[in-house]
XYZ file of C-alpha atoms in Angstrom:
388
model
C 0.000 0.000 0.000
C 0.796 3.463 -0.707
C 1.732 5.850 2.307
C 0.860 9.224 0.452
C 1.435 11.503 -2.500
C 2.229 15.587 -1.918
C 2.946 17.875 -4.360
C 6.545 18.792 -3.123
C 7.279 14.846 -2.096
C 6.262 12.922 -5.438
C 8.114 15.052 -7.550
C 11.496 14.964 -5.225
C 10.910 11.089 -5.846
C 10.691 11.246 -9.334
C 14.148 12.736 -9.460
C 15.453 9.931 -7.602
C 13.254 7.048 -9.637
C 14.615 8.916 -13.201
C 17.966 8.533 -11.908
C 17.922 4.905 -11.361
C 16.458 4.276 -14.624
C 19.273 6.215 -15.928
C 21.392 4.174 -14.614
C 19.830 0.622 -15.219
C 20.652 1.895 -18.756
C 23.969 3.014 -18.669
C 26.028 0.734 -21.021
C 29.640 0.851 -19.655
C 32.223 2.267 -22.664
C 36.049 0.968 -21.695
C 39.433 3.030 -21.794
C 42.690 3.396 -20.946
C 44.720 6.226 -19.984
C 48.525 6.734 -18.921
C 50.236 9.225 -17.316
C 53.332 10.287 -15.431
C 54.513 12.590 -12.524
C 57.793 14.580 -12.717
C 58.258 17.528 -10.197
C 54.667 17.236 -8.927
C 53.158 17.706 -11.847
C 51.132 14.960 -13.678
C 51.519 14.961 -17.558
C 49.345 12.491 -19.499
C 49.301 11.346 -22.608
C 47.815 12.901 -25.303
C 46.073 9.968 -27.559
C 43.218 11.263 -30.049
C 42.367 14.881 -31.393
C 38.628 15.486 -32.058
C 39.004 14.903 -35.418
C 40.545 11.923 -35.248
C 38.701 8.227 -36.336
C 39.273 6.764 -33.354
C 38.723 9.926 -30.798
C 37.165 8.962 -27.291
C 33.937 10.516 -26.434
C 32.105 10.069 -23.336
C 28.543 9.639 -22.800
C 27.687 12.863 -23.323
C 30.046 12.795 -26.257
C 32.331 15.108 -24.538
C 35.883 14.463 -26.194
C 38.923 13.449 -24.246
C 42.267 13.712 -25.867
C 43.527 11.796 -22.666
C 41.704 8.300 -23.052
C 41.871 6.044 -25.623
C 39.745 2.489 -26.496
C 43.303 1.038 -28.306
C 45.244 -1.062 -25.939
C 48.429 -1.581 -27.937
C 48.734 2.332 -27.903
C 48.071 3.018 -24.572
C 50.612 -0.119 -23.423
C 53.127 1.011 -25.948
C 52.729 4.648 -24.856
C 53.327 3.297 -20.932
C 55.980 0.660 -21.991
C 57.607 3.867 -23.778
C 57.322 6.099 -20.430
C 59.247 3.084 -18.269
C 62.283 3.103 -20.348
C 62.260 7.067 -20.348
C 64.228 9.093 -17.714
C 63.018 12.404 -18.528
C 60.589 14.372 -20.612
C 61.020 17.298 -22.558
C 58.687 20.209 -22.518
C 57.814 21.993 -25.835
C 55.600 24.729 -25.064
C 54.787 26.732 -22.009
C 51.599 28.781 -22.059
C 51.091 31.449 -19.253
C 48.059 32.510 -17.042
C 46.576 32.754 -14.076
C 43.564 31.619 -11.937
C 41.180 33.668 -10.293
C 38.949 31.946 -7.579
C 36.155 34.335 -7.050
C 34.350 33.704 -2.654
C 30.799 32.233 -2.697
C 27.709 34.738 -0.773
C 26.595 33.826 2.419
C 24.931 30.551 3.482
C 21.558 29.829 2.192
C 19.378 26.763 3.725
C 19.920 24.885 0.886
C 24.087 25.635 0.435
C 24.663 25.123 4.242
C 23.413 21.675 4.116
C 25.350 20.876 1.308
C 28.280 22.710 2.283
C 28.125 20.946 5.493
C 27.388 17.703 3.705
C 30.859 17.415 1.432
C 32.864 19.645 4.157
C 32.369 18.025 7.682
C 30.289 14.701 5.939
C 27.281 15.437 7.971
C 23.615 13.961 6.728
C 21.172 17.453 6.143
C 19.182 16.108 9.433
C 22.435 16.317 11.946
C 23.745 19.932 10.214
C 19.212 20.797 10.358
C 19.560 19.550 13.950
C 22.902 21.314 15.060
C 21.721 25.020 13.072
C 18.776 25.033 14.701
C 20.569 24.718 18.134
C 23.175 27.375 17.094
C 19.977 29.727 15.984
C 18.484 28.993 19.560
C 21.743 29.901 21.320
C 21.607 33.337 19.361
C 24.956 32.513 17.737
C 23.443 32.673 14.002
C 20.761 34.512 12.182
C 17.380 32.428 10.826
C 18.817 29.241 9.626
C 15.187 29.145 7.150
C 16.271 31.198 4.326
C 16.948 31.688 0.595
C 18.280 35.164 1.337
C 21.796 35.934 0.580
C 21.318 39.279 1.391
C 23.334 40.351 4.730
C 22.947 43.227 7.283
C 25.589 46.125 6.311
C 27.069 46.704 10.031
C 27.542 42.807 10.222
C 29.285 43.147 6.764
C 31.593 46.348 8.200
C 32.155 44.127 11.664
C 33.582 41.557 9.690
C 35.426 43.765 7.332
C 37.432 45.273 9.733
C 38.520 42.038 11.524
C 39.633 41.021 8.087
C 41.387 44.214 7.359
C 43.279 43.817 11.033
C 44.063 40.264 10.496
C 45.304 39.828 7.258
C 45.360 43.442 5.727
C 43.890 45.418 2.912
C 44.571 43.291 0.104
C 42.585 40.732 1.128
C 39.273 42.748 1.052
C 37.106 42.148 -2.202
C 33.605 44.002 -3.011
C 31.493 41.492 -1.348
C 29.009 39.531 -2.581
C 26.139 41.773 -1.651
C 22.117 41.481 -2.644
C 20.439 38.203 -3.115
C 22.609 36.578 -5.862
C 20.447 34.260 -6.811
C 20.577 32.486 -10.602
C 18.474 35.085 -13.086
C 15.350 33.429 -13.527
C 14.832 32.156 -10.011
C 11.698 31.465 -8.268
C 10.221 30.690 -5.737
C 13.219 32.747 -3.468
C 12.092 33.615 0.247
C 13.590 36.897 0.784
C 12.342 37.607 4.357
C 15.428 36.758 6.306
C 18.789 37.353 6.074
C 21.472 35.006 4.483
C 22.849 32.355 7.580
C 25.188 34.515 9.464
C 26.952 34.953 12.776
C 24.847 37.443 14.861
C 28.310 38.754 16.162
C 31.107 38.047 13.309
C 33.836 39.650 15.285
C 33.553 36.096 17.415
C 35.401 33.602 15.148
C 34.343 31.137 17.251
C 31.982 29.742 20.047
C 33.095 28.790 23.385
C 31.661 26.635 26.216
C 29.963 24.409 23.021
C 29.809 20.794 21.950
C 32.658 20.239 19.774
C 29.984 19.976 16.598
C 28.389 23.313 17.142
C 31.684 24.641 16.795
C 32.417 23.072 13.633
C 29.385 24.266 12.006
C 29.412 28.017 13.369
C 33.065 27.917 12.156
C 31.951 26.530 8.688
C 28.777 29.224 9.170
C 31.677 32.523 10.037
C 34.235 31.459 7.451
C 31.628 31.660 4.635
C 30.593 35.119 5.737
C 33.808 36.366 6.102
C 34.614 34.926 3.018
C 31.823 36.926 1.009
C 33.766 40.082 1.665
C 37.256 38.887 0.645
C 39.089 39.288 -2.100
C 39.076 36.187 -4.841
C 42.128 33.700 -4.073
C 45.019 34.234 -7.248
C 46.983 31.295 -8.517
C 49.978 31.416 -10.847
C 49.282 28.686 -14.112
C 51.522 27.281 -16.614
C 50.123 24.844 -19.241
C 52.843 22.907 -20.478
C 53.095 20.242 -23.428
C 56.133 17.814 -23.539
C 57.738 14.828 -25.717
C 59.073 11.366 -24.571
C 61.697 9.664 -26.368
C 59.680 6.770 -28.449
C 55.961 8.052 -28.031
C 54.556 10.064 -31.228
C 52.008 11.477 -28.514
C 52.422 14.913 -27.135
C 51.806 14.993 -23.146
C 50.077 17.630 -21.283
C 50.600 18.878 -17.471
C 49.709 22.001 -15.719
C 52.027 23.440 -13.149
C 50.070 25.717 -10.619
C 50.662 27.158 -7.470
C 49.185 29.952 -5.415
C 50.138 33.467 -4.722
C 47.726 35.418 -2.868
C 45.110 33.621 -0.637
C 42.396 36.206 -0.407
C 39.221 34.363 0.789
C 41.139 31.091 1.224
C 43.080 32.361 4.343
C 39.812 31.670 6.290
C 39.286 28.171 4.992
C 42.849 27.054 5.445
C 40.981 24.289 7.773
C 39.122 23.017 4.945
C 41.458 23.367 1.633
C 44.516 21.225 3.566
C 47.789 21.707 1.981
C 47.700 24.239 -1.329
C 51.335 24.718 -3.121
C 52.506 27.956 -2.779
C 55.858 27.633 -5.013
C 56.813 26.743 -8.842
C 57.879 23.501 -9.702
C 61.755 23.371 -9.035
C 62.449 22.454 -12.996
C 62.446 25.171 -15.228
C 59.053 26.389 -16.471
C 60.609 27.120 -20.249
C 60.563 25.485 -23.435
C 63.447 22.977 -23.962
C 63.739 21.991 -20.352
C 64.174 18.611 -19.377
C 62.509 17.109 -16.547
C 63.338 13.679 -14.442
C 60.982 11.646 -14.353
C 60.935 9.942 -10.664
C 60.617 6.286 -11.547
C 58.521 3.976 -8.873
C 55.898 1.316 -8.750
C 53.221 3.793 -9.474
C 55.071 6.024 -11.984
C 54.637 6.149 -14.820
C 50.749 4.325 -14.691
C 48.607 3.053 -16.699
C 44.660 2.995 -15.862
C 41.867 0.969 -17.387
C 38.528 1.774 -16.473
C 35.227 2.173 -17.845
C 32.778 5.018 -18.018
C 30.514 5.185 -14.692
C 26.368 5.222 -14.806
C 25.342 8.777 -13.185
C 25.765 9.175 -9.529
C 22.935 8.504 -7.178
C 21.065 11.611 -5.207
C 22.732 12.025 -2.419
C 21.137 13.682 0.253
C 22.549 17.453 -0.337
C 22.439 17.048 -3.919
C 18.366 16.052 -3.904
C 17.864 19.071 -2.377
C 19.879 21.409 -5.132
C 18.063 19.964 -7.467
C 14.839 20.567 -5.820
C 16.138 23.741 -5.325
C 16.546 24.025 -9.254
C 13.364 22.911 -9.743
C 11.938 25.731 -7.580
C 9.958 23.221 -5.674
C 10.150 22.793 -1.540
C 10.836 25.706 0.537
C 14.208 26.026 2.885
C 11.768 25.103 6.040
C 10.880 21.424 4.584
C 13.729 20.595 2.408
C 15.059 17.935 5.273
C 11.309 17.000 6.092
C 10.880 16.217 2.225
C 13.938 13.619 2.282
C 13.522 12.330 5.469
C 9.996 11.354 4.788
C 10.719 9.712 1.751
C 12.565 7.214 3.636
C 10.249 6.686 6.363
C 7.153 5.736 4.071
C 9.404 3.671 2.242
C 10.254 5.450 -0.789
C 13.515 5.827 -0.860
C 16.191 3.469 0.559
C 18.842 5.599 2.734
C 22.184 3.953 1.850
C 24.840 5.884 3.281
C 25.306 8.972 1.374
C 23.257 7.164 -1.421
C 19.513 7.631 -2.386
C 17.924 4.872 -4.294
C 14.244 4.160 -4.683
C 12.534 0.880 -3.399
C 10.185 -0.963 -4.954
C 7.244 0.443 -3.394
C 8.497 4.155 -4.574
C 9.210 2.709 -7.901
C 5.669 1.617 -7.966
C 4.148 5.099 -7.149
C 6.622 6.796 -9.717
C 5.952 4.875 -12.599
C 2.207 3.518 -12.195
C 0.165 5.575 -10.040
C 1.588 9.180 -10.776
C 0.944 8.692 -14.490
C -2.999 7.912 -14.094
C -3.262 11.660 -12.062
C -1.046 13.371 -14.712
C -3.086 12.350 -17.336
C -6.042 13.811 -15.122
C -4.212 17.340 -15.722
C -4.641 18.989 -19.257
C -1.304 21.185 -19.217
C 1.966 19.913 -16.482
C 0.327 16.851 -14.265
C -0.994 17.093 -11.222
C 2.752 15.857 -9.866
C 5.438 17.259 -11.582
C 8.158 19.748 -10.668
C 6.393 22.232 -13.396
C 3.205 22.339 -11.587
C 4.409 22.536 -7.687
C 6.432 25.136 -8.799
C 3.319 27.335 -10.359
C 1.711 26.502 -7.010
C 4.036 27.683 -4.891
C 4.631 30.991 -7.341
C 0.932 31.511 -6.540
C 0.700 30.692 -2.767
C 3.561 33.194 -2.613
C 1.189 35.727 -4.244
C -1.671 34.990 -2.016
C-alpha cells in the first residue's frame, strides 16, 4: 500500500526514480589512460584529437584527448614512459587563476556545504543550526536570502582588514545573488550569518556546534574577501619513443584572499613553482617507482545517485520545496518507504518505484497542461501561494 502523495514529495521522488532508470541503462564504454609525474606535476598522454577516427567521447560525447579504447597504444605509450628518464617540454603557455568567494549561506548551500565539508547527513547539520539559531549565535537558519545586514558586513570587514590586511578585502558579494530566472526565493530573512562576526568562534559548546558556526563565520567572512590568485603554466612535452604529445599544468598559489579563512578546509595548497624550469626545452626527471609512470583501465561510470545534499539542489533548481521542509521532504521519503537511505546514497525501493511509474501517471493524465505531480506544476503553485 501506498503511504501518500504531496505535491513537493512525489516530484522529489521522481528525481530519484529517473535517476535509477538512468542508470539501469547506462552501457559501460572501456578506456585506458597513462600518465606520469615529474616535479609534482602529472603529464598524461595525449592519444586522439577530435578529429581523429578513433577519438574517445564520453557519454555525453564530450571528447577526451587523454583516453583512448586502443590497448596496444596506450601499453606502448606506458611501456615507452618506463624506459624514459626524462621528458622534454615543448611549449609553455602562461596565465593565471582567479577563484572568485561564494555569498553567504543559504538553507539549501549550508546543508550541502556541510554535507561534502564536515560529511554530515542534512538532518544532523538541520539539527545542530537550529541549536546554534536557539543559542543566538546565528541569524534564521530558514532562508533563501543571501542578502546580509551592512554593520555585520563592516564588523567583519574590519577584523579582516586587522588580520590579514587590505589586500585581502574584495567588493562582497552583496544582494540576493540568486541564478536570473529564479523562483520561488524567500527573501524575508537574512542570508545564515553569525549574529556577532567579530567572534570567530563559540566557546563553552559541543565540539559539533563549533564546527558548524566555524563553517557558518568562514563563509561570511569569506563573502567580503578578495578572490584567491593562482599562478598557471600549461605545459606540453615529448618522450623519447611516443609520437604522442603529453600535457601537465604546473600551478601554485600566490595570494590567498578568501582562502586564508578556509585554510581548515582546503589542507595543503602549493605555494611555489615547480623546481624544474618552467621554459621550453627543459628537461625534466621523471621519478621512476611502482606507481610512476601508470597506466589505468577503467570504464565510463552510470550517473551518480542523489545524495542527500544534492536532492535538495536539485529541488532547489526545480523551484519546488521551501528552505523550512527541504530535510522533512527527504527524510519522509525514507520513512514511508520510498527511498532506501544507503549511506550517502539515495535509491528508490520498490514500493516508490511503484508510485513513480504507475500511479503518478494515471493523475497526470487527469491534468490537461503539467500533471498534477510534476516539478512544473508545484512550482506554479508555490509561485501563486507566494502571491496569495
Amino acid at each position: 500500500s501506498l503511504a501518500s502523495m504531496g505535491r513537493v514529495q512525489t516530484p522529489t521522488l521522481g528525481f530519484i526514480v529517473d535517476r535509477e532508470l538512468e542508470r539501469e541503462a547506462h552501457v559501460p564504454i572501456e578506456y585506458h589512460s597513462v600518465h606520469v609525474d615529474s616535479d609534482e606535476v602529472r603529464f598524461n598522454v595525449r592519444f586522439h584529437e577530435k578529429d581523429d577516427a578513433c577519438a574517445w567521447t564520453d557519454d555525453s560525447g564530450k571528447h577526451r584527448a587523454d583516453r583512448t579504447a586502443d590497448t596496444g597504444l596506450a601499453e606502448a605509450a606506458f611501456d615507452a614512459l618506463g624506459k624514459a628518464k626524462d621528458i622534454q617540454i615543448t611549449s609553455v603557455s602562461e596565465g593565471k587563476t582567479n577563484r572568485n568567494p561564494q555569498p553567504p549561506f543559504t538553507t539549501d548551500t549550508l546543508l550541502r556545504a556541510a554535507n561534502s565539508t564536515l560529511g554530515w547527513s542534512v538532518a544532523k547539520t538541520s539539527k545542530m543550526a537550529s541549536t546554534l539559531y536557539q543559542s543566538g549565535h546565528v541569524t534564521y537558519i530558514r532562508t533563501d536570502s543571501t542578502r546580509t545586514n551592512a554593520g555585520a558586513r563592516e564588523t567583519v570587514r574590519e577584523h579582516i582588514r586587522s588580520s590579514f590586511g587590505d589586500d585581502h578585502l574584495g567588493p562582497g558579494v552583496l544582494g540576493n545573488d540568486v541564478k536570473k530566472g529564479a523562483t520561488n526565493v524567500q527573501d524575508a530573512h537574512e542570508a545564515i550569518r553569525p549574529t556577532r562576526p567579530a567572534n570567530t568562534s563559540i566557546s563553552g559548546a559541543d565540539s559539533d556546534w563549533k564546527k558548524l558556526y566555524g563553517l557558518i563565520w568562514a563563509r561570511f567572512a569569506a563573502s567580503q574577501m578578495s578572490p584567491s590568485v593562482r599562478e598557471r603554466r600549461d605545459l606540453q612535452a615529448t618522450v623519447e619513443g611516443i609520437d604522442k604529445a603529453l600535457n601537465g599544468t604546473a600551478s601554485w598559489r600566490i595570494h590567498p584572499g578568501w582562502e586564508a579563512v578556509y585554510a581548515q578546509y582546503h589542507g595543503d595548497v602549493k605555494t611555489s613553482p615547480p623546481g624544474s624550469p618552467l621554459t621550453e626545452g627543459a628537461v625534466w626527471k621523471i621519478d621512476v617507482s611502482e606507481d610512476n609512470p601508470f597506466m589505468k583501465t577503467d570504464e565510463t561510470k552510470p550517473p551518480r545517485r542523489f545524495s542527500e545534499s544534492s536532492i535538495i539542489q536539485q529541488m532547489k533548481k526545480a523551484g519546488i520545496g521551501r528552505p523550512s521542509t527541504y530535510v522533512s521532504i527527504v527524510k519522509n521519503l525514507g520513512n514511508k518507504g520510498y527511498v532506501d537511505v544507503e549511506g550517502n546514497s539515495l535509491s528508490p525501493t520498490e514500493k516508490g518505484r511503484t508510485l513513480w511509474l504507475q500511479v503518478v501517471p494515471f493523475f497526470n493524465e487527469q491534468n490537461d497542461t503539467d500533471g498534477l505531480f510534476t516539478p512544473e506544476f508545484t512550482s506554479k503553485m508555490e509561485e501563486c501561494l507566494d502571491r496569495i
